XYZ file of C-alpha atoms in Angstrom:
334
model
C -19.860 13.908 -22.772
C -16.402 14.999 -21.524
C -14.170 17.298 -23.576
C -10.726 18.264 -22.291
C -8.719 20.701 -24.415
C -5.111 21.657 -23.633
C -5.718 21.543 -19.896
C -2.818 22.996 -17.931
C -2.178 23.588 -14.249
C 0.733 25.526 -12.782
C 1.586 26.074 -9.132
C 4.003 28.468 -7.468
C 6.399 26.904 -4.992
C 8.309 28.980 -2.473
C 12.047 28.298 -2.595
C 14.028 28.832 0.623
C 17.805 28.900 0.959
C 19.180 26.574 3.663
C 19.817 27.607 7.251
C 18.626 30.455 9.466
C 19.913 33.062 7.036
C 17.851 31.551 4.267
C 14.730 31.527 6.441
C 15.122 35.224 7.321
C 15.833 36.114 3.710
C 12.716 34.301 2.508
C 10.587 36.403 4.873
C 11.626 39.676 3.252
C 12.547 38.626 -0.283
C 10.754 35.362 -0.949
C 11.683 33.500 -4.111
C 9.359 31.161 -5.937
C 9.509 28.804 -8.865
C 6.818 27.609 -11.229
C 5.772 23.956 -11.068
C 3.851 22.590 -14.054
C 1.683 19.763 -12.726
C -0.337 19.204 -15.919
C 0.939 20.063 -19.405
C -1.697 20.823 -22.040
C -3.599 17.534 -21.834
C -6.453 16.871 -24.280
C -8.872 13.927 -24.492
C -12.558 13.156 -24.962
C -14.786 10.621 -23.226
C -17.972 9.408 -24.892
C -21.259 9.016 -23.045
C -21.447 5.633 -21.332
C -17.716 4.954 -21.701
C -15.493 3.670 -18.873
C -12.104 5.327 -19.244
C -9.064 4.030 -17.375
C -6.966 7.040 -16.324
C -3.559 5.851 -15.148
C -0.029 6.973 -14.422
C 2.729 6.613 -11.816
C 2.646 8.491 -8.507
C 3.198 12.203 -9.091
C 2.179 12.000 -12.761
C -0.622 14.566 -12.364
C -3.651 12.236 -12.286
C -5.160 13.701 -9.127
C -4.631 17.256 -10.388
C -6.518 16.452 -13.599
C -9.365 14.822 -11.656
C -9.591 17.827 -9.322
C -9.898 20.139 -12.339
C -12.556 17.927 -13.902
C -14.559 17.882 -10.677
C -14.204 21.642 -10.176
C -12.008 21.497 -7.073
C -9.146 23.228 -8.923
C -9.312 25.906 -11.622
C -7.077 25.296 -14.665
C -4.277 27.761 -15.399
C -5.224 27.516 -19.072
C -7.176 25.278 -21.400
C -10.737 24.146 -20.879
C -12.910 21.208 -19.939
C -16.636 20.746 -20.332
C -18.686 17.901 -18.908
C -22.183 17.419 -20.261
C -21.983 20.973 -21.595
C -20.998 22.516 -18.246
C -17.769 24.110 -17.055
C -16.821 22.495 -13.700
C -15.654 25.755 -12.103
C -18.716 27.760 -13.140
C -22.257 27.284 -11.822
C -20.933 24.771 -9.317
C -24.279 23.984 -7.692
C -25.825 22.789 -10.949
C -22.659 20.975 -11.999
C -22.171 18.857 -8.858
C -25.681 17.456 -9.263
C -24.502 15.767 -12.456
C -21.363 14.078 -11.112
C -20.497 11.515 -8.467
C -17.056 11.198 -6.875
C -15.515 8.353 -4.873
C -12.057 8.693 -3.339
C -10.883 5.283 -2.153
C -9.085 6.577 0.941
C -11.630 9.249 1.895
C -15.286 8.865 2.694
C -18.206 11.233 2.155
C -20.269 9.380 4.769
C -21.031 10.645 8.279
C -18.955 8.513 10.637
C -21.384 8.147 13.549
C -24.675 8.105 11.643
C -26.352 4.863 10.573
C -25.882 4.435 6.843
C -29.612 4.796 6.172
C -29.654 8.222 7.856
C -26.559 9.284 5.916
C -28.395 8.576 2.684
C -31.362 10.545 4.024
C -29.110 13.574 4.553
C -27.662 13.245 1.025
C -31.180 12.964 -0.359
C -31.963 16.418 1.051
C -28.653 17.906 -0.093
C -29.209 16.733 -3.676
C -32.954 17.503 -3.508
C -33.970 14.032 -4.641
C -37.794 13.636 -4.641
C -39.242 10.958 -2.330
C -40.556 8.646 -5.062
C -37.297 8.809 -7.009
C -35.282 8.235 -3.834
C -37.199 5.026 -3.034
C -36.653 3.657 -6.531
C -33.015 4.660 -6.421
C -32.355 3.001 -3.081
C -34.072 -0.182 -4.258
C -31.773 -0.285 -7.291
C -28.611 0.438 -5.259
C -29.576 -2.156 -2.637
C -29.941 -4.738 -5.371
C -26.669 -3.958 -7.145
C -24.428 -3.208 -4.150
C -26.132 -5.471 -1.560
C -26.477 -2.819 1.128
C -29.313 -4.414 3.149
C -27.051 -6.328 5.541
C -25.451 -3.165 6.945
C -27.656 -0.225 5.948
C -28.818 0.232 9.576
C -25.264 0.130 11.000
C -23.216 3.231 11.907
C -20.620 3.969 9.238
C -17.776 3.607 11.740
C -18.674 -0.078 12.251
C -18.474 -1.010 8.572
C -15.654 -3.064 7.093
C -13.546 -1.488 4.351
C -15.403 -3.416 1.661
C -18.810 -2.433 3.072
C -17.756 1.203 3.340
C -16.571 1.238 -0.258
C -19.901 -0.137 -1.472
C -21.668 2.411 0.719
C -19.544 5.244 -0.727
C -20.289 4.169 -4.295
C -23.999 4.094 -3.469
C -23.769 7.584 -1.936
C -22.085 8.923 -5.079
C -24.857 7.445 -7.241
C -27.818 8.463 -5.088
C -28.676 11.475 -7.272
C -28.253 9.548 -10.581
C -25.164 11.412 -11.831
C -24.303 11.326 -15.520
C -20.558 11.062 -14.765
C -18.848 9.047 -12.024
C -15.235 9.682 -10.962
C -13.688 6.692 -9.180
C -10.295 7.168 -7.546
C -8.824 3.833 -6.354
C -12.237 2.217 -5.675
C -10.746 -1.189 -4.782
C -7.695 -0.097 -2.780
C -7.036 -2.314 0.229
C -9.836 -4.776 -0.554
C -9.505 -8.543 -0.750
C -9.876 -10.378 -4.053
C -13.535 -11.393 -3.599
C -14.690 -7.918 -2.551
C -12.719 -6.329 -5.410
C -14.475 -8.591 -7.881
C -17.886 -7.708 -6.435
C -17.126 -3.976 -6.643
C -16.018 -4.324 -10.276
C -19.163 -6.248 -11.184
C -21.311 -3.580 -9.527
C -19.576 -0.763 -11.437
C -19.938 -2.740 -14.671
C -23.639 -3.362 -14.005
C -24.369 0.290 -13.214
C -22.539 1.400 -16.357
C -24.482 -1.044 -18.530
C -27.866 -0.334 -16.971
C -27.664 3.456 -16.758
C -25.014 4.375 -19.358
C -23.127 6.251 -16.631
C -19.844 7.664 -17.937
C -16.984 6.564 -15.659
C -13.430 7.847 -15.242
C -11.489 5.243 -13.284
C -8.155 6.083 -11.655
C -6.379 3.096 -10.161
C -3.064 1.356 -9.572
C -4.810 -2.031 -9.682
C -4.543 -2.874 -13.355
C -6.995 -5.758 -12.954
C -9.618 -2.998 -12.514
C -8.578 -1.522 -15.859
C -8.548 -4.840 -17.718
C -11.987 -5.864 -16.453
C -13.779 -2.526 -16.710
C -12.111 -0.403 -19.421
C -11.572 -0.875 -23.124
C -9.659 2.398 -23.410
C -6.987 4.011 -21.264
C -5.345 7.421 -21.061
C -1.884 7.274 -19.513
C -0.052 10.350 -18.244
C 3.474 10.799 -16.956
C 5.183 13.946 -15.652
C 2.044 15.943 -16.397
C 1.839 14.966 -20.087
C -0.338 12.496 -21.935
C 1.808 9.616 -23.196
C -0.832 7.181 -24.449
C -4.495 7.305 -25.447
C -6.058 4.203 -26.927
C -7.484 0.773 -26.325
C -5.782 -1.887 -24.224
C -5.450 -3.952 -27.416
C -3.572 -1.049 -29.055
C -1.320 -0.695 -26.008
C -0.415 -4.369 -26.127
C 0.108 -4.240 -29.878
C 2.381 -1.188 -29.681
C 4.325 -1.867 -26.494
C 3.499 -5.443 -25.534
C 6.412 -7.211 -27.201
C 7.306 -8.997 -23.976
C 6.453 -12.706 -24.001
C 6.656 -15.227 -21.200
C 7.987 -18.736 -21.816
C 7.113 -21.385 -19.218
C 8.602 -24.861 -19.111
C 9.352 -27.805 -16.843
C 12.844 -29.304 -16.890
C 15.093 -31.436 -14.707
C 18.098 -29.315 -15.754
C 19.979 -28.314 -12.578
C 20.933 -24.825 -13.711
C 18.795 -23.845 -16.725
C 19.754 -20.156 -16.671
C 23.475 -20.944 -16.950
C 22.973 -23.831 -19.397
C 20.737 -21.829 -21.751
C 22.704 -18.569 -21.467
C 20.056 -16.596 -23.347
C 21.892 -13.328 -22.731
C 24.961 -14.533 -24.631
C 23.107 -16.412 -27.389
C 20.684 -13.584 -28.207
C 22.409 -10.508 -26.735
C 19.481 -9.867 -24.404
C 19.818 -7.954 -21.162
C 18.180 -5.506 -18.789
C 14.381 -5.368 -19.084
C 14.528 -7.459 -22.267
C 15.309 -10.687 -20.391
C 14.632 -12.269 -17.023
C 14.776 -15.907 -15.925
C 13.075 -17.195 -12.778
C 13.279 -20.758 -11.479
C 11.295 -22.531 -8.779
C 12.045 -26.220 -8.467
C 11.695 -27.700 -11.952
C 9.552 -24.774 -13.169
C 11.209 -22.032 -15.231
C 9.738 -18.729 -16.436
C 11.616 -16.760 -19.087
C 10.419 -13.236 -19.872
C 11.916 -11.922 -23.136
C 11.487 -9.190 -25.742
C 10.028 -10.874 -28.826
C 10.764 -7.821 -30.987
C 14.460 -8.700 -30.543
C 14.170 -12.488 -30.498
C 11.185 -14.071 -32.315
C 9.190 -16.609 -30.327
C 10.059 -19.351 -32.858
C 13.798 -18.761 -32.355
C 13.448 -18.797 -28.577
C 11.464 -22.043 -28.662
C 13.746 -23.883 -31.069
C 16.883 -22.846 -29.165
C 15.402 -23.845 -25.773
C 14.147 -27.219 -27.019
C 17.514 -27.928 -28.628
C 19.536 -27.218 -25.470
C 17.745 -29.077 -22.644
C 15.152 -31.801 -22.046
C 11.712 -30.302 -21.418
C 8.587 -32.102 -20.210
C 6.107 -29.265 -20.771
C 6.308 -25.828 -22.420
C 4.012 -22.885 -23.151
C 4.210 -19.244 -24.262
C 1.875 -16.376 -23.378
C 1.708 -12.614 -23.769
C 2.870 -10.528 -20.829
C -0.079 -8.998 -18.984
C -0.909 -5.291 -19.013
C 0.792 -4.796 -15.629
C 4.120 -5.915 -17.076
C 3.704 -3.655 -20.129
C 2.915 -0.595 -18.039
C 5.709 -1.377 -15.567
C 8.145 -1.217 -18.477
C 6.618 2.024 -19.759
C 6.886 3.656 -16.337
C 10.482 2.501 -16.036
C 11.618 3.539 -19.514
C 9.287 6.433 -20.344
C 7.324 6.736 -23.569
C 8.448 8.789 -26.541
């Protein structure tokens, strides 16, 4: 469905020397430098797949999405979506994609939502009978009936997000680009949005590229992620593979009446752990120890802890994906 081959985007940035002299000089002899926003990225997305596309701020995610949607033209490389080049034959191409930007809306602010959909129906040339069926489906999945007659400006953030997703799906696109679809929403609304996206993907086999900083979105919706950093792809695989390769952090939880467990246990001295490989947090009698199990096996950590202090309850679990990716962002990936 989506084929990206050595996609690259370069920008020219004007460089000005400081002060008034520099400003005057830049008018007559401007200097510029080349900025590489995206460095030869390649990946494929199968039909019906939900791909998590993640990276830290400034990594190049938005630039890639803008090239895939046809907003930007690549400097080199190519991408095809359902056999079409996004920057060529734009009118035919946009009828096959839907785009939702979490902080921007495609809805008309002062129009009732129903009329907004009527305008989009004409723009996308959706036949009347198909439009009625489509709206019935979207009403069912996204629960639009309670506010479909209200002006867009009166909608809550959660209602507007559901309305935006419906607008992007009105013309039955084959590919849906979601950029931060749950940003700023409360936990219940986030869960409802995720369930709706999941339902639409299952029912219609819509291919989805999901860009988000909320890793709960990724864990619930995606089996595979592509991670980029500084314009380059640093990981492409399943969440299970990510955890297997980089998820050596474990979390040890226990209850103890020890007054100063961190000092008493002295993990850093016993196991030579430090930095991101060890952290100890205490709250009352509860203690959480995060440690790198590739350096210290879980069995060694357990036996040492149990031998040093009295413990009433103890458990070990894998660090979640957020912790793994936080470490990757902090350390970089080779």
